[in-house]
mmCIF file of C-alpha atoms in Angstrom:
data_model
loop_
_atom_site.group_PDB
_atom_site.id
_atom_site.type_symbol
_atom_site.label_atom_id
_atom_site.label_comp_id
_atom_site.label_asym_id
_atom_site.label_seq_id
_atom_site.Cartn_x
_atom_site.Cartn_y
_atom_site.Cartn_z
ATOM 1 C CA MET J 1 32.358 33.739 -3.123
ATOM 2 C CA ASP J 2 34.230 30.858 -1.556
ATOM 3 C CA LEU J 3 32.637 28.452 0.933
ATOM 4 C CA PHE J 4 33.277 30.588 4.012
ATOM 5 C CA GLU J 5 32.276 33.874 2.361
ATOM 6 C CA PHE J 6 29.078 32.292 1.081
ATOM 7 C CA THR J 7 28.236 30.884 4.507
ATOM 8 C CA ARG J 8 28.697 34.289 6.126
ATOM 9 C CA ALA J 9 26.636 35.992 3.427
ATOM 10 C CA ILE J 10 23.595 33.820 4.078
ATOM 11 C CA VAL J 11 24.043 33.808 7.859
ATOM 12 C CA ASP J 12 23.816 37.603 7.669
ATOM 13 C CA ILE J 13 20.343 37.391 6.101
ATOM 14 C CA GLU J 14 17.880 37.141 8.981
ATOM 15 C CA SER J 15 15.532 34.223 8.281
ATOM 16 C CA VAL J 16 13.823 33.346 11.547
ATOM 17 C CA THR J 17 10.901 31.017 10.784
ATOM 18 C CA SER J 18 8.120 32.797 8.839
ATOM 19 C CA ASN J 19 10.591 35.436 7.611
ATOM 20 C CA GLU J 20 12.425 33.383 4.975
ATOM 21 C CA ALA J 21 11.609 35.494 1.899
ATOM 22 C CA GLY J 22 14.918 37.371 1.957
ATOM 23 C CA ILE J 23 17.140 34.330 2.009
ATOM 24 C CA GLY J 24 14.871 32.554 -0.471
ATOM 25 C CA GLU J 25 15.300 35.385 -2.977
ATOM 26 C CA PHE J 26 19.051 35.508 -2.387
ATOM 27 C CA LEU J 27 19.461 31.775 -2.988
ATOM 28 C CA PHE J 28 17.137 31.813 -5.996
ATOM 29 C CA ARG J 29 19.227 34.565 -7.602
ATOM 30 C CA HIS J 30 22.465 32.771 -6.700
ATOM 31 C CA LEU J 31 21.324 29.498 -8.272
ATOM 32 C CA CYS J 32 19.922 30.962 -11.498
ATOM 33 C CA PRO J 33 23.335 31.482 -13.200
ATOM 34 C CA LEU J 34 24.378 27.969 -12.152
ATOM 35 C CA ALA J 35 21.201 26.593 -13.691
ATOM 36 C CA ALA J 36 21.689 28.602 -16.876
ATOM 37 C CA LYS J 37 25.330 27.532 -17.237
ATOM 38 C CA TYR J 38 24.627 23.810 -16.914
ATOM 39 C CA GLY J 39 21.167 23.489 -18.437
ATOM 40 C CA GLY J 40 19.221 23.344 -15.200
ATOM 41 C CA ARG J 41 16.237 25.175 -13.774
ATOM 42 C CA VAL J 42 15.336 26.921 -10.526
ATOM 43 C CA GLU J 43 11.804 27.128 -9.115
ATOM 44 C CA ARG J 44 10.038 28.908 -6.307
ATOM 45 C CA LEU J 45 7.581 26.474 -4.695
ATOM 46 C CA GLU J 46 5.037 28.625 -2.881
ATOM 47 C CA VAL J 47 4.204 27.625 0.686
ATOM 48 C CA GLU J 48 2.148 30.674 1.693
ATOM 49 C CA ALA J 49 2.308 34.443 1.179
ATOM 50 C CA GLN J 50 5.944 35.609 1.228
ATOM 51 C CA ARG J 51 7.178 32.084 1.962
ATOM 52 C CA PHE J 52 8.492 29.655 -0.638
ATOM 53 C CA ASN J 53 10.818 26.699 -1.024
ATOM 54 C CA VAL J 54 13.606 26.847 -3.594
ATOM 55 C CA PHE J 55 14.162 23.852 -5.863
ATOM 56 C CA ALA J 56 16.961 23.622 -8.417
ATOM 57 C CA SER J 57 17.554 20.669 -10.742
ATOM 58 C CA TRP J 58 19.888 19.521 -13.461
ATOM 59 C CA GLY J 59 18.631 16.688 -15.652
ATOM 60 C CA THR J 60 16.093 14.335 -14.090
ATOM 61 C CA PRO J 61 16.952 14.262 -10.374
ATOM 62 C CA VAL J 62 17.869 10.810 -9.115
ATOM 63 C CA VAL J 63 19.322 12.236 -5.907
ATOM 64 C CA THR J 64 18.366 15.469 -4.146
ATOM 65 C CA LEU J 65 20.351 17.382 -1.545
ATOM 66 C CA SER J 66 18.066 19.138 0.926
ATOM 67 C CA THR J 67 18.018 21.254 4.073
ATOM 68 C CA HIS J 68 16.153 24.243 5.517
ATOM 69 C CA MET J 69 16.521 28.004 5.172
ATOM 70 C CA ASP J 70 14.838 29.100 8.408
ATOM 71 C CA THR J 71 16.436 29.521 11.822
ATOM 72 C CA VAL J 72 15.286 29.785 15.412
ATOM 73 C CA PRO J 73 15.289 33.227 17.090
ATOM 74 C CA PRO J 74 17.012 35.420 17.983
ATOM 75 C CA PHE J 75 19.007 36.503 14.944
ATOM 76 C CA PHE J 76 22.627 37.553 15.364
ATOM 77 C CA PRO J 77 25.071 38.202 12.500
ATOM 78 C CA SER J 78 28.172 36.342 11.440
ATOM 79 C CA ARG J 79 31.764 36.675 12.543
ATOM 80 C CA GLU J 80 34.762 34.409 12.195
ATOM 81 C CA ASP J 81 38.052 33.501 13.781
ATOM 82 C CA ASP J 82 40.777 31.088 12.747
ATOM 83 C CA ASN J 83 38.732 27.995 13.531
ATOM 84 C CA PHE J 84 35.030 28.860 13.440
ATOM 85 C CA LEU J 85 32.277 30.720 11.641
ATOM 86 C CA TRP J 86 29.771 32.144 14.138
ATOM 87 C CA GLY J 87 26.209 33.420 13.812
ATOM 88 C CA ARG J 88 22.602 32.305 13.877
ATOM 89 C CA GLY J 89 22.182 29.461 11.422
ATOM 90 C CA SER J 90 25.914 28.927 10.930
ATOM 91 C CA CYS J 91 25.534 25.218 11.716
ATOM 92 C CA ASP J 92 21.722 24.893 11.590
ATOM 93 C CA ALA J 93 21.627 24.946 8.648
ATOM 94 C CA LYS J 94 23.178 27.718 6.549
ATOM 95 C CA GLY J 95 26.682 26.288 6.560
ATOM 96 C CA ILE J 96 25.072 23.106 5.242
ATOM 97 C CA ILE J 97 23.349 25.067 2.460
ATOM 98 C CA ALA J 98 26.712 26.530 1.443
ATOM 99 C CA ALA J 99 28.437 23.124 1.511
ATOM 100 C CA MET J 100 25.664 21.538 -0.583
ATOM 101 C CA ILE J 101 25.773 24.294 -3.201
ATOM 102 C CA CYS J 102 29.572 24.089 -3.403
ATOM 103 C CA ALA J 103 29.283 20.312 -3.830
ATOM 104 C CA ILE J 104 26.750 20.763 -6.628
ATOM 105 C CA GLU J 105 29.031 23.287 -8.360
ATOM 106 C CA GLU J 106 31.868 20.741 -8.288
ATOM 107 C CA LEU J 107 29.661 17.923 -9.568
ATOM 108 C CA LEU J 108 28.297 20.012 -12.433
ATOM 109 C CA ALA J 109 31.816 21.136 -13.385
ATOM 110 C CA GLU J 110 32.707 17.429 -13.701
ATOM 111 C CA GLY J 111 29.778 16.887 -16.056
ATOM 112 C CA ILE J 112 27.630 15.064 -13.503
ATOM 113 C CA SER J 113 23.894 15.680 -13.725
ATOM 114 C CA ASP J 114 20.556 14.130 -12.644
ATOM 115 C CA LEU J 115 20.644 15.855 -9.285
ATOM 116 C CA GLY J 116 18.569 18.381 -7.379
ATOM 117 C CA LEU J 117 18.676 20.827 -4.474
ATOM 118 C CA LEU J 118 15.627 21.386 -2.264
ATOM 119 C CA LEU J 119 15.738 24.225 0.289
ATOM 120 C CA VAL J 120 12.644 24.503 2.464
ATOM 121 C CA VAL J 121 11.050 26.906 4.914
ATOM 122 C CA GLY J 122 9.571 26.211 8.326
ATOM 123 C CA GLU J 123 11.599 23.217 9.512
ATOM 124 C CA GLU J 124 12.248 24.827 12.887
ATOM 125 C CA ARG J 125 8.547 25.191 13.637
ATOM 126 C CA ASN J 126 6.175 22.855 11.839
ATOM 127 C CA SER J 127 7.787 21.562 8.617
ATOM 128 C CA ALA J 128 5.461 23.751 6.542
ATOM 129 C CA GLY J 129 7.841 23.783 3.570
ATOM 130 C CA ALA J 130 8.457 20.043 3.717
ATOM 131 C CA ARG J 131 4.720 19.345 3.756
ATOM 132 C CA VAL J 132 4.283 21.359 0.567
ATOM 133 C CA ALA J 133 7.319 19.715 -1.040
ATOM 134 C CA ALA J 134 5.973 16.277 -0.158
ATOM 135 C CA LYS J 135 2.915 17.051 -2.300
ATOM 136 C CA THR J 136 5.009 18.256 -5.254
ATOM 137 C CA PRO J 137 7.713 15.608 -5.830
ATOM 138 C CA ARG J 138 10.137 15.898 -8.712
ATOM 139 C CA GLY J 139 10.953 12.217 -9.244
ATOM 140 C CA SER J 140 13.957 12.016 -6.926
ATOM 141 C CA ARG J 141 14.777 8.486 -5.722
ATOM 142 C CA TYR J 142 17.272 9.391 -2.984
ATOM 143 C CA LEU J 143 17.384 12.284 -0.533
ATOM 144 C CA ILE J 144 20.486 13.531 1.297
ATOM 145 C CA ASN J 145 19.141 15.732 4.080
ATOM 146 C CA GLY J 146 21.452 18.073 5.941
ATOM 147 C CA GLU J 147 21.411 18.704 9.691
ATOM 148 C CA PRO J 148 24.311 19.144 12.134
ATOM 149 C CA THR J 149 25.626 15.599 12.725
ATOM 150 C CA GLU J 150 29.381 16.390 12.830
ATOM 151 C CA ASN J 151 29.651 14.845 9.344
ATOM 152 C CA LYS J 152 28.483 11.480 10.658
ATOM 153 C CA LEU J 153 25.727 9.479 9.019
ATOM 154 C CA CYS J 154 22.645 9.374 11.220
ATOM 155 C CA VAL J 155 21.194 5.889 11.694
ATOM 156 C CA ALA J 156 18.217 6.912 13.879
ATOM 157 C CA SER J 157 16.544 10.094 15.080
ATOM 158 C CA LYS J 158 14.087 10.734 17.884
ATOM 159 C CA GLY J 159 10.497 11.668 17.211
ATOM 160 C CA ALA J 160 8.693 14.778 18.431
ATOM 161 C CA LEU J 161 5.322 15.526 19.984
ATOM 162 C CA ARG J 162 4.416 19.188 20.510
ATOM 163 C CA PHE J 163 1.447 20.612 22.391
ATOM 164 C CA GLU J 164 -0.056 24.009 23.099
ATOM 165 C CA LEU J 165 -1.692 24.353 26.501
ATOM 166 C CA GLN J 166 -4.108 27.117 27.524
ATOM 167 C CA ALA J 167 -5.652 27.708 30.938
ATOM 168 C CA ARG J 168 -8.477 30.153 31.611
ATOM 169 C CA GLY J 169 -9.418 31.964 34.809
ATOM 170 C CA ARG J 170 -11.381 34.950 36.080
ATOM 171 C CA LEU J 171 -10.105 38.511 36.452
ATOM 172 C CA ALA J 172 -9.986 40.114 39.905
ATOM 173 C CA HIS J 173 -8.058 42.690 41.901
ATOM 174 C CA SER J 174 -4.931 41.015 43.286
ATOM 175 C CA GLY J 175 -5.774 42.366 46.740
ATOM 176 C CA TYR J 176 -8.863 40.154 46.686
ATOM 177 C CA PRO J 177 -7.706 36.975 44.875
ATOM 178 C CA GLN J 178 -10.637 35.031 46.331
ATOM 179 C CA LEU J 179 -12.913 36.960 43.941
ATOM 180 C CA GLY J 180 -11.092 35.631 40.877
ATOM 181 C CA GLN J 181 -9.476 32.497 39.576
ATOM 182 C CA SER J 182 -5.844 32.512 38.482
ATOM 183 C CA ALA J 183 -5.187 30.939 35.100
ATOM 184 C CA ILE J 184 -1.468 31.063 35.863
ATOM 185 C CA ASP J 185 -1.885 29.027 39.042
ATOM 186 C CA ALA J 186 -3.978 26.495 37.114
ATOM 187 C CA LEU J 187 -1.391 26.308 34.331
ATOM 188 C CA LEU J 188 1.480 25.793 36.783
ATOM 189 C CA ASP J 189 -0.414 22.973 38.505
ATOM 190 C CA VAL J 190 -1.031 21.244 35.181
ATOM 191 C CA LEU J 191 2.580 21.679 34.078
ATOM 192 C CA GLU J 192 3.854 20.191 37.314
ATOM 193 C CA ASP J 193 1.693 17.095 36.780
ATOM 194 C CA ILE J 194 2.904 16.797 33.180
ATOM 195 C CA ARG J 195 6.517 16.994 34.385
ATOM 196 C CA ARG J 196 5.854 13.980 36.590
ATOM 197 C CA VAL J 197 4.689 11.802 33.676
ATOM 198 C CA PRO J 198 7.100 8.830 33.361
ATOM 199 C CA LEU J 199 8.715 8.787 29.929
ATOM 200 C CA PRO J 200 9.887 5.723 27.973
ATOM 201 C CA GLU J 201 13.499 4.820 27.203
ATOM 202 C CA ASP J 202 15.158 2.981 24.306
ATOM 203 C CA SER J 203 18.449 1.096 24.137
ATOM 204 C CA LEU J 204 19.522 2.953 20.970
ATOM 205 C CA LEU J 205 17.965 6.407 21.329
ATOM 206 C CA GLY J 206 18.121 6.753 25.113
ATOM 207 C CA LYS J 207 15.499 8.606 27.153
ATOM 208 C CA SER J 208 12.434 10.514 25.998
ATOM 209 C CA THR J 209 12.576 14.117 27.197
ATOM 210 C CA LEU J 210 10.231 17.038 27.820
ATOM 211 C CA ASN J 211 10.945 20.720 27.236
ATOM 212 C CA ILE J 212 8.553 23.449 28.374
ATOM 213 C CA GLY J 213 9.596 25.941 25.738
ATOM 214 C CA THR J 214 7.381 28.955 26.351
ATOM 215 C CA ILE J 215 5.086 30.262 29.108
ATOM 216 C CA SER J 216 3.016 33.447 28.895
ATOM 217 C CA GLY J 217 -0.131 34.945 30.376
ATOM 218 C CA GLY J 218 -1.684 37.435 32.703
ATOM 219 C CA ARG J 219 -2.433 41.156 32.418
ATOM 220 C CA ALA J 220 -0.454 42.905 35.160
ATOM 221 C CA PRO J 221 1.170 42.084 38.510
ATOM 222 C CA ASN J 222 -1.830 43.507 40.377
ATOM 223 C CA VAL J 223 -4.453 41.581 38.388
ATOM 224 C CA VAL J 224 -5.480 37.935 38.882
ATOM 225 C CA ALA J 225 -4.754 36.326 35.515
ATOM 226 C CA ASP J 226 -7.654 35.241 33.346
ATOM 227 C CA GLU J 227 -5.502 33.451 30.736
ATOM 228 C CA ALA J 228 -2.154 31.656 30.499
ATOM 229 C CA ARG J 229 -0.407 29.569 27.819
ATOM 230 C CA ALA J 230 2.514 27.199 27.421
ATOM 231 C CA GLU J 231 4.175 25.268 24.593
ATOM 232 C CA LEU J 232 5.603 21.810 25.255
ATOM 233 C CA MET J 233 7.889 19.581 23.200
ATOM 234 C CA PHE J 234 8.502 15.912 23.872
ATOM 235 C CA ARG J 235 11.418 14.166 22.172
ATOM 236 C CA LEU J 236 10.243 10.597 21.675
ATOM 237 C CA VAL J 237 12.087 7.290 21.453
ATOM 238 C CA GLY J 238 9.072 5.185 20.479
ATOM 239 C CA ASP J 239 5.333 5.233 19.872
ATOM 240 C CA ALA J 240 3.670 8.572 20.644
ATOM 241 C CA GLY J 241 0.443 6.968 21.861
ATOM 242 C CA PRO J 242 1.347 6.293 25.521
ATOM 243 C CA VAL J 243 2.882 9.748 25.984
ATOM 244 C CA ARG J 244 -0.092 11.432 24.348
ATOM 245 C CA GLU J 245 -2.504 9.549 26.611
ATOM 246 C CA ALA J 246 -0.469 10.286 29.743
ATOM 247 C CA VAL J 247 -0.441 14.006 28.961
ATOM 248 C CA GLN J 248 -4.185 14.035 28.349
ATOM 249 C CA ASN J 249 -4.725 12.314 31.704
ATOM 250 C CA ALA J 250 -2.410 14.753 33.478
ATOM 251 C CA VAL J 251 -4.279 17.758 32.062
ATOM 252 C CA ALA J 252 -7.624 16.176 33.020
ATOM 253 C CA ALA J 253 -9.796 18.932 31.526
ATOM 254 C CA ARG J 254 -8.175 21.611 33.742
ATOM 255 C CA ALA J 255 -6.862 23.334 30.606
ATOM 256 C CA GLU J 256 -7.233 23.214 26.832
ATOM 257 C CA LEU J 257 -4.700 20.873 25.229
ATOM 258 C CA ARG J 258 -3.959 21.035 21.502
ATOM 259 C CA GLU J 259 -1.523 18.782 19.662
ATOM 260 C CA VAL J 260 0.230 20.788 16.968
ATOM 261 C CA LEU J 261 2.986 18.495 15.711
ATOM 262 C CA HIS J 262 3.886 14.828 15.681
ATOM 263 C CA THR J 263 7.007 13.511 13.972
ATOM 264 C CA PRO J 264 7.713 9.790 14.409
ATOM 265 C CA VAL J 265 10.978 8.140 15.377
ATOM 266 C CA PHE J 266 12.925 7.440 12.183
ATOM 267 C CA GLN J 267 15.391 4.708 11.206
ATOM 268 C CA PHE J 268 17.718 5.579 8.316
ATOM 269 C CA SER J 269 19.301 3.422 5.625
ATOM 270 C CA ALA J 270 22.953 2.421 5.798
ATOM 271 C CA PHE J 271 25.713 3.923 3.642
ATOM 272 C CA ASP J 272 29.026 2.072 3.816
ATOM 273 C CA GLY J 273 32.223 3.885 4.726
ATOM 274 C CA LEU J 274 30.820 6.710 6.823
ATOM 275 C CA PRO J 275 31.002 7.017 10.630
ATOM 276 C CA THR J 276 27.559 6.870 12.215
ATOM 277 C CA THR J 277 25.597 8.530 15.004
ATOM 278 C CA VAL J 278 22.104 8.758 16.489
ATOM 279 C CA VAL J 279 20.441 12.116 17.167
ATOM 280 C CA ALA J 280 17.888 13.389 19.645
ATOM 281 C CA PHE J 281 16.355 15.923 17.258
ATOM 282 C CA THR J 282 13.773 15.565 14.506
ATOM 283 C CA THR J 283 14.003 16.572 10.863
ATOM 284 C CA ASP J 284 11.931 17.055 7.722
ATOM 285 C CA VAL J 285 12.875 13.554 6.573
ATOM 286 C CA PRO J 286 9.756 11.724 7.837
ATOM 287 C CA THR J 287 7.655 14.255 5.909
ATOM 288 C CA LEU J 288 9.697 14.051 2.695
ATOM 289 C CA GLN J 289 10.784 10.431 2.460
ATOM 290 C CA ALA J 290 7.588 8.990 0.958
ATOM 291 C CA THR J 291 7.819 11.165 -2.162
ATOM 292 C CA TRP J 292 11.464 12.303 -2.373
ATOM 293 C CA GLY J 293 13.224 8.969 -2.042
ATOM 294 C CA THR J 294 15.342 6.855 0.280
ATOM 295 C CA PRO J 295 16.742 9.305 2.850
ATOM 296 C CA PHE J 296 20.159 9.815 4.401
ATOM 297 C CA LEU J 297 20.940 12.384 7.090
ATOM 298 C CA ILE J 298 24.365 13.993 7.419
ATOM 299 C CA GLY J 299 25.892 17.438 7.796
ATOM 300 C CA PRO J 300 28.705 19.483 9.338
ATOM 301 C CA GLY J 301 28.347 21.199 12.704
ATOM 302 C CA SER J 302 27.423 20.205 16.238
ATOM 303 C CA ILE J 303 23.809 20.170 17.391
ATOM 304 C CA HIS J 304 25.106 21.026 20.863
ATOM 305 C CA VAL J 305 25.651 24.649 19.813
ATOM 306 C CA ALA J 306 22.627 24.948 17.503
ATOM 307 C CA HIS J 307 19.830 27.112 18.945
ATOM 308 C CA THR J 308 22.291 28.677 21.419
ATOM 309 C CA ALA J 309 23.910 32.102 21.774
ATOM 310 C CA GLU J 310 27.208 30.397 20.890
ATOM 311 C CA GLU J 311 26.119 28.899 17.549
ATOM 312 C CA ARG J 312 29.126 28.260 15.333
ATOM 313 C CA ILE J 313 30.559 25.778 12.857
ATOM 314 C CA ALA J 314 34.124 24.530 12.621
ATOM 315 C CA LYS J 315 35.754 25.581 9.355
ATOM 316 C CA ARG J 316 37.477 22.219 8.951
ATOM 317 C CA GLU J 317 34.139 20.406 9.317
ATOM 318 C CA LEU J 318 32.411 22.717 6.873
ATOM 319 C CA ARG J 319 35.185 22.236 4.336
ATOM 320 C CA ALA J 320 35.118 18.445 4.812
ATOM 321 C CA ALA J 321 31.368 18.311 4.131
ATOM 322 C CA VAL J 322 31.786 19.270 0.473
ATOM 323 C CA PRO J 323 33.672 16.100 -0.618
ATOM 324 C CA ILE J 324 31.371 13.997 1.581
ATOM 325 C CA TYR J 325 28.352 15.274 -0.349
ATOM 326 C CA THR J 326 30.031 14.936 -3.745
ATOM 327 C CA SER J 327 31.136 11.377 -2.961
ATOM 328 C CA MET J 328 27.681 10.345 -1.768
ATOM 329 C CA VAL J 329 26.026 11.743 -4.879
ATOM 330 C CA LYS J 330 28.511 9.999 -7.183
ATOM 331 C CA ARG J 331 28.072 6.660 -5.425
ATOM 332 C CA ILE J 332 24.303 6.908 -5.478
ATOM 333 C CA LEU J 333 24.224 7.816 -9.166
ATOM 334 C CA ALA J 334 26.601 4.950 -9.947
ATOM 335 C CA SER J 335 24.468 2.360 -8.166
ATOM 336 C CA HIS J 336 20.959 3.756 -7.933
ATOM 337 C CA ALA J 337 19.271 0.891 -9.763
ATOM 338 C CA PRO J 338 17.298 -1.829 -7.865
ATOM 339 C CA ALA J 339 18.298 -2.862 -4.314
ATOM 340 C CA PRO J 340 17.834 0.290 -2.248
ATOM 341 C CA GLY J 341 19.394 0.851 1.099
ATOM 342 C CA LYS J 342 23.082 0.029 1.214
ATOM 343 C CA PHE J 343 25.851 1.457 -0.944
ATOM 344 C CA GLN J 344 29.200 -0.267 -1.308
#
């Protein structure tokens, strides 16, 4: 399969977070002949039942290409026109997987080795795959992580702080609401106070933001709700501490607040010759960088269409990503000794 065919093939495998087994098996089988041909190996790194990362290596990996196999819901299959490939995961991040594998095929055909490919599960939810990978390093000294950056090198990314919020009430007939206590009313009051929390700004990363991603609760329209829930995500531009404290104060024991994820703001190393950008999303990099090497973040596709019903990736950008990845790997391998950080 060529680059576009391969992208469509993996887009058409539904892999919403927690359901990555199908794409994991497909990619494992696809990489095995490549490993056999060039003296490499492919491993399944178990994360939990029916969920595993895929790691392929040739030689002793100095540099590892990495991205994630899971997508956000809902799934919708691929299609294409003259300029774009469409479908869930086309830019976040299955097109990136295809570009990385094509780059590795080209590098191996040129006799270049000492490289790896790490494909993880769970990035879209809680970095479950990255956390497992961080505990099982393979000696890599540099990590090229792929996310949609329009083929620009990311110099900084926002952090994330995610909470689950649960309010409890007392059931009653809706004709007599005074006999109960509405958990939904309580939840809405708390959410309104959280929305009024002032959020910090940064000259490079811009404003911190809040997204109330899910709300659920209640039993029926004629029943006073005894339970309600919400999930919140803050995109941070600095220390999480003040935001965490402000949220706790806003909730003020009116509901149960549980922090489920914190990813810090991250500053990336420079890499000469590539256009740069900053991004408002978070990645697996903060989880992986301590054990998988100096990280770089770059990939084809626009984050503005990721997670939307219009997700797509420009064919020209996808095609351009392959030589970007091959060039980065070659330059890193040529100058990986001492002085980390900046490549000439």
